[in-house]
């Protein structure tokens, strides 16, 4: 099924949203954040070469919500629109854990790894978030390193910091988050690997 896309302005540059229509609903395939090295259309073409421009009432509403979120307003995105088939089972559970971190809080890659049952799995979690096809919908900007440093982000570290500042997260220094609001009350723990495979 061919994809449709729309490109729209935000304070963080032009973003692009790609979706498919699966009646009676649509499914978001990917949200591309601004990349100074690639135009929005180049980003789209690399992953969805036959995608065409499109527009629907729902997409217009979703784009409006994204723009409000990036203006600092508290927006809760409806995850029912996300096409989870774009993710492995493990990545989906990592992203759902990330989605449960409330606005104004952060968690660490290692805490998320522990939640999904992967000992010493911080790097694996970081890689899963780096490949998150649904940034902003899944607030991967709320995942940081155990020492409070920001780690990476698809939209760049400056954007990550600004999003956290919008949400009231405090910083001890330019690059380190205050660790007074670190979220760890995830839903039921899920184990994907036996301990022997997680070393």
mmCIF file of C-alpha atoms in Angstrom:
data_model
loop_
_atom_site.group_PDB
_atom_site.id
_atom_site.type_symbol
_atom_site.label_atom_id
_atom_site.label_comp_id
_atom_site.label_asym_id
_atom_site.label_seq_id
_atom_site.Cartn_x
_atom_site.Cartn_y
_atom_site.Cartn_z
ATOM 1 C CA UNK A 1 0.000 0.000 0.000
ATOM 2 C CA UNK A 2 1.544 3.363 -1.036
ATOM 3 C CA UNK A 3 2.419 5.866 1.660
ATOM 4 C CA UNK A 4 1.370 9.501 1.860
ATOM 5 C CA UNK A 5 3.358 12.278 3.459
ATOM 6 C CA UNK A 6 3.096 15.866 4.594
ATOM 7 C CA UNK A 7 5.866 18.353 5.409
ATOM 8 C CA UNK A 8 5.185 21.101 7.931
ATOM 9 C CA UNK A 9 7.037 23.905 9.732
ATOM 10 C CA UNK A 10 7.931 23.930 13.432
ATOM 11 C CA UNK A 11 10.263 25.993 15.651
ATOM 12 C CA UNK A 12 12.747 23.114 15.199
ATOM 13 C CA UNK A 13 12.707 23.155 11.411
ATOM 14 C CA UNK A 14 10.568 21.313 8.889
ATOM 15 C CA UNK A 15 9.269 17.923 9.980
ATOM 16 C CA UNK A 16 7.636 15.286 7.805
ATOM 17 C CA UNK A 17 4.977 12.736 8.636
ATOM 18 C CA UNK A 18 4.436 9.568 6.605
ATOM 19 C CA UNK A 19 1.328 7.416 6.878
ATOM 20 C CA UNK A 20 -0.774 4.756 5.160
ATOM 21 C CA UNK A 21 -4.537 4.526 5.044
ATOM 22 C CA UNK A 22 -5.883 1.217 6.300
ATOM 23 C CA UNK A 23 -9.620 1.710 6.275
ATOM 24 C CA UNK A 24 -11.317 2.637 8.502
ATOM 25 C CA UNK A 25 -8.221 4.358 9.942
ATOM 26 C CA UNK A 26 -4.758 5.599 9.093
ATOM 27 C CA UNK A 27 -1.471 4.376 10.496
ATOM 28 C CA UNK A 28 1.580 6.560 10.968
ATOM 29 C CA UNK A 29 4.670 5.003 9.431
ATOM 30 C CA UNK A 30 7.248 7.531 10.581
ATOM 31 C CA UNK A 31 7.816 11.041 11.838
ATOM 32 C CA UNK A 32 11.065 12.531 10.557
ATOM 33 C CA UNK A 33 12.621 15.271 12.662
ATOM 34 C CA UNK A 34 14.594 18.034 11.000
ATOM 35 C CA UNK A 35 18.024 16.989 9.761
ATOM 36 C CA UNK A 36 20.464 19.731 8.665
ATOM 37 C CA UNK A 37 22.162 17.287 6.286
ATOM 38 C CA UNK A 38 19.006 16.022 4.555
ATOM 39 C CA UNK A 39 15.937 17.816 3.237
ATOM 40 C CA UNK A 40 12.563 16.432 4.368
ATOM 41 C CA UNK A 41 11.885 14.988 0.902
ATOM 42 C CA UNK A 42 15.277 13.281 0.822
ATOM 43 C CA UNK A 43 14.597 11.726 4.219
ATOM 44 C CA UNK A 44 11.253 10.443 2.981
ATOM 45 C CA UNK A 45 12.585 9.103 -0.324
ATOM 46 C CA UNK A 46 15.354 7.130 1.381
ATOM 47 C CA UNK A 47 12.817 5.104 3.382
ATOM 48 C CA UNK A 48 9.563 5.439 1.428
ATOM 49 C CA UNK A 49 10.541 5.882 -2.236
ATOM 50 C CA UNK A 50 6.986 5.776 -3.630
ATOM 51 C CA UNK A 51 5.344 8.030 -1.015
ATOM 52 C CA UNK A 52 3.245 10.882 -2.376
ATOM 53 C CA UNK A 53 2.030 14.145 -0.811
ATOM 54 C CA UNK A 54 -1.330 13.819 0.898
ATOM 55 C CA UNK A 55 -3.705 15.354 3.387
ATOM 56 C CA UNK A 56 -6.568 14.171 5.597
ATOM 57 C CA UNK A 57 -8.555 15.748 8.416
ATOM 58 C CA UNK A 58 -6.928 13.420 10.945
ATOM 59 C CA UNK A 59 -3.434 14.201 9.697
ATOM 60 C CA UNK A 60 -4.152 17.928 9.881
ATOM 61 C CA UNK A 61 -5.202 17.473 13.524
ATOM 62 C CA UNK A 62 -2.139 15.364 14.318
ATOM 63 C CA UNK A 63 0.184 17.896 12.689
ATOM 64 C CA UNK A 64 -1.472 20.668 14.723
ATOM 65 C CA UNK A 65 -0.893 18.679 17.918
ATOM 66 C CA UNK A 66 2.788 18.173 17.009
ATOM 67 C CA UNK A 67 3.212 21.887 16.382
ATOM 68 C CA UNK A 68 1.607 22.717 19.743
ATOM 69 C CA UNK A 69 3.847 20.177 21.483
ATOM 70 C CA UNK A 70 6.911 21.771 19.904
ATOM 71 C CA UNK A 71 5.707 25.163 21.104
ATOM 72 C CA UNK A 72 5.885 23.836 24.668
ATOM 73 C CA UNK A 73 2.251 22.931 25.272
ATOM 74 C CA UNK A 74 1.344 19.728 27.176
ATOM 75 C CA UNK A 75 -0.008 17.357 24.533
ATOM 76 C CA UNK A 76 -0.827 13.681 25.022
ATOM 77 C CA UNK A 77 -0.583 11.820 21.740
ATOM 78 C CA UNK A 78 -2.917 8.936 20.921
ATOM 79 C CA UNK A 79 -0.697 5.930 20.228
ATOM 80 C CA UNK A 80 -3.470 4.092 18.365
ATOM 81 C CA UNK A 81 -2.302 5.757 15.154
ATOM 82 C CA UNK A 82 1.203 4.261 15.307
ATOM 83 C CA UNK A 83 2.026 1.353 13.012
ATOM 84 C CA UNK A 84 3.749 -0.958 15.483
ATOM 85 C CA UNK A 85 4.580 -3.399 12.696
ATOM 86 C CA UNK A 86 7.469 -1.038 11.956
ATOM 87 C CA UNK A 87 9.093 -2.220 15.215
ATOM 88 C CA UNK A 88 10.382 -5.507 16.566
ATOM 89 C CA UNK A 89 8.592 -6.884 19.623
ATOM 90 C CA UNK A 90 11.474 -5.826 21.862
ATOM 91 C CA UNK A 91 11.665 -2.338 20.404
ATOM 92 C CA UNK A 92 7.895 -1.943 20.807
ATOM 93 C CA UNK A 93 8.110 -2.720 24.525
ATOM 94 C CA UNK A 94 11.058 -0.364 24.950
ATOM 95 C CA UNK A 95 9.065 2.381 23.227
ATOM 96 C CA UNK A 96 5.972 1.672 25.316
ATOM 97 C CA UNK A 97 8.089 1.881 28.470
ATOM 98 C CA UNK A 98 9.428 5.206 27.230
ATOM 99 C CA UNK A 99 5.884 6.402 26.482
ATOM 100 C CA UNK A 100 4.918 5.816 30.108
ATOM 101 C CA UNK A 101 7.445 8.372 31.414
ATOM 102 C CA UNK A 102 5.329 11.384 32.434
ATOM 103 C CA UNK A 103 5.913 14.922 31.282
ATOM 104 C CA UNK A 104 8.423 16.645 33.575
ATOM 105 C CA UNK A 105 10.230 13.393 34.401
ATOM 106 C CA UNK A 106 13.155 11.514 32.897
ATOM 107 C CA UNK A 107 14.394 7.956 33.133
ATOM 108 C CA UNK A 108 17.656 6.307 32.206
ATOM 109 C CA UNK A 109 18.531 3.896 29.447
ATOM 110 C CA UNK A 110 19.589 1.414 32.115
ATOM 111 C CA UNK A 111 16.319 1.635 34.067
ATOM 112 C CA UNK A 112 14.364 0.980 30.889
ATOM 113 C CA UNK A 113 16.646 -1.974 30.113
ATOM 114 C CA UNK A 114 16.005 -3.389 33.580
ATOM 115 C CA UNK A 115 12.281 -2.984 33.048
ATOM 116 C CA UNK A 116 12.328 -5.102 29.895
ATOM 117 C CA UNK A 117 14.609 -7.638 31.562
ATOM 118 C CA UNK A 118 17.913 -6.950 29.811
ATOM 119 C CA UNK A 119 20.760 -6.700 32.286
ATOM 120 C CA UNK A 120 23.384 -4.163 31.218
ATOM 121 C CA UNK A 121 21.193 -3.327 28.249
ATOM 122 C CA UNK A 122 21.503 0.465 28.264
ATOM 123 C CA UNK A 123 23.190 0.531 24.854
ATOM 124 C CA UNK A 124 20.532 -1.716 23.344
ATOM 125 C CA UNK A 125 17.819 0.615 24.683
ATOM 126 C CA UNK A 126 19.688 3.630 23.336
ATOM 127 C CA UNK A 127 19.896 2.023 19.896
ATOM 128 C CA UNK A 128 16.179 1.145 19.949
ATOM 129 C CA UNK A 129 15.317 4.752 20.796
ATOM 130 C CA UNK A 130 17.707 6.087 18.155
ATOM 131 C CA UNK A 131 15.736 4.071 15.584
ATOM 132 C CA UNK A 132 12.362 5.119 17.016
ATOM 133 C CA UNK A 133 10.115 5.783 14.003
ATOM 134 C CA UNK A 134 7.733 7.794 16.176
ATOM 135 C CA UNK A 135 9.721 10.518 17.982
ATOM 136 C CA UNK A 136 7.564 12.985 19.940
ATOM 137 C CA UNK A 137 4.669 10.493 19.906
ATOM 138 C CA UNK A 138 7.061 8.321 21.910
ATOM 139 C CA UNK A 139 8.953 10.878 24.034
ATOM 140 C CA UNK A 140 12.448 9.437 23.667
ATOM 141 C CA UNK A 141 13.853 12.830 24.689
ATOM 142 C CA UNK A 142 12.968 11.755 28.265
ATOM 143 C CA UNK A 143 15.623 9.007 28.288
ATOM 144 C CA UNK A 144 19.054 10.055 29.562
ATOM 145 C CA UNK A 145 22.273 8.446 30.728
ATOM 146 C CA UNK A 146 22.684 7.248 34.317
ATOM 147 C CA UNK A 147 25.067 10.113 35.114
ATOM 148 C CA UNK A 148 22.480 12.706 34.060
ATOM 149 C CA UNK A 149 24.054 13.522 30.693
ATOM 150 C CA UNK A 150 21.650 13.779 27.803
ATOM 151 C CA UNK A 151 22.874 11.086 25.435
ATOM 152 C CA UNK A 152 21.830 11.266 21.804
ATOM 153 C CA UNK A 153 18.650 12.342 20.052
ATOM 154 C CA UNK A 154 17.402 12.156 16.460
ATOM 155 C CA UNK A 155 16.717 15.889 16.382
ATOM 156 C CA UNK A 156 20.030 16.795 18.028
ATOM 157 C CA UNK A 157 21.011 17.381 21.651
ATOM 158 C CA UNK A 158 19.943 21.050 21.580
ATOM 159 C CA UNK A 159 16.398 20.029 20.645
ATOM 160 C CA UNK A 160 16.393 17.335 23.340
ATOM 161 C CA UNK A 161 17.404 19.851 25.992
ATOM 162 C CA UNK A 162 14.804 22.357 24.833
ATOM 163 C CA UNK A 163 12.015 19.775 24.942
ATOM 164 C CA UNK A 164 12.997 18.835 28.486
ATOM 165 C CA UNK A 165 13.100 22.495 29.483
ATOM 166 C CA UNK A 166 9.586 22.941 28.075
ATOM 167 C CA UNK A 167 8.491 20.168 30.429
ATOM 168 C CA UNK A 168 10.077 21.733 33.487
ATOM 169 C CA UNK A 169 13.034 19.376 33.791
ATOM 170 C CA UNK A 170 15.845 21.046 35.722
ATOM 171 C CA UNK A 171 19.503 21.014 34.703
ATOM 172 C CA UNK A 172 22.520 20.946 37.018
ATOM 173 C CA UNK A 173 24.768 22.183 34.220
ATOM 174 C CA UNK A 174 24.583 22.800 30.504
ATOM 175 C CA UNK A 175 24.689 19.109 29.655
ATOM 176 C CA UNK A 176 23.459 17.331 32.793
ATOM 177 C CA UNK A 177 19.927 16.840 34.054
ATOM 178 C CA UNK A 178 19.066 17.141 37.735
ATOM 179 C CA UNK A 179 18.295 13.604 38.910
ATOM 180 C CA UNK A 180 15.553 14.540 41.385
ATOM 181 C CA UNK A 181 12.701 13.363 39.116
ATOM 182 C CA UNK A 182 13.811 10.028 37.669
ATOM 183 C CA UNK A 183 10.874 7.820 36.747
ATOM 184 C CA UNK A 184 11.021 4.119 37.579
ATOM 185 C CA UNK A 185 7.379 3.088 38.166
ATOM 186 C CA UNK A 186 6.968 1.296 34.868
ATOM 187 C CA UNK A 187 4.121 -1.131 34.216
ATOM 188 C CA UNK A 188 4.508 -4.882 34.695
ATOM 189 C CA UNK A 189 8.061 -6.016 34.084
ATOM 190 C CA UNK A 190 8.587 -8.009 30.870
ATOM 191 C CA UNK A 191 11.507 -10.358 30.345
ATOM 192 C CA UNK A 192 12.722 -10.940 26.812
ATOM 193 C CA UNK A 193 16.001 -12.699 27.498
ATOM 194 C CA UNK A 194 17.216 -15.123 30.112
ATOM 195 C CA UNK A 195 19.922 -13.718 32.370
ATOM 196 C CA UNK A 196 22.509 -15.964 30.716
ATOM 197 C CA UNK A 197 21.856 -14.225 27.385
ATOM 198 C CA UNK A 198 21.985 -10.724 28.845
ATOM 199 C CA UNK A 199 25.584 -10.577 30.054
#
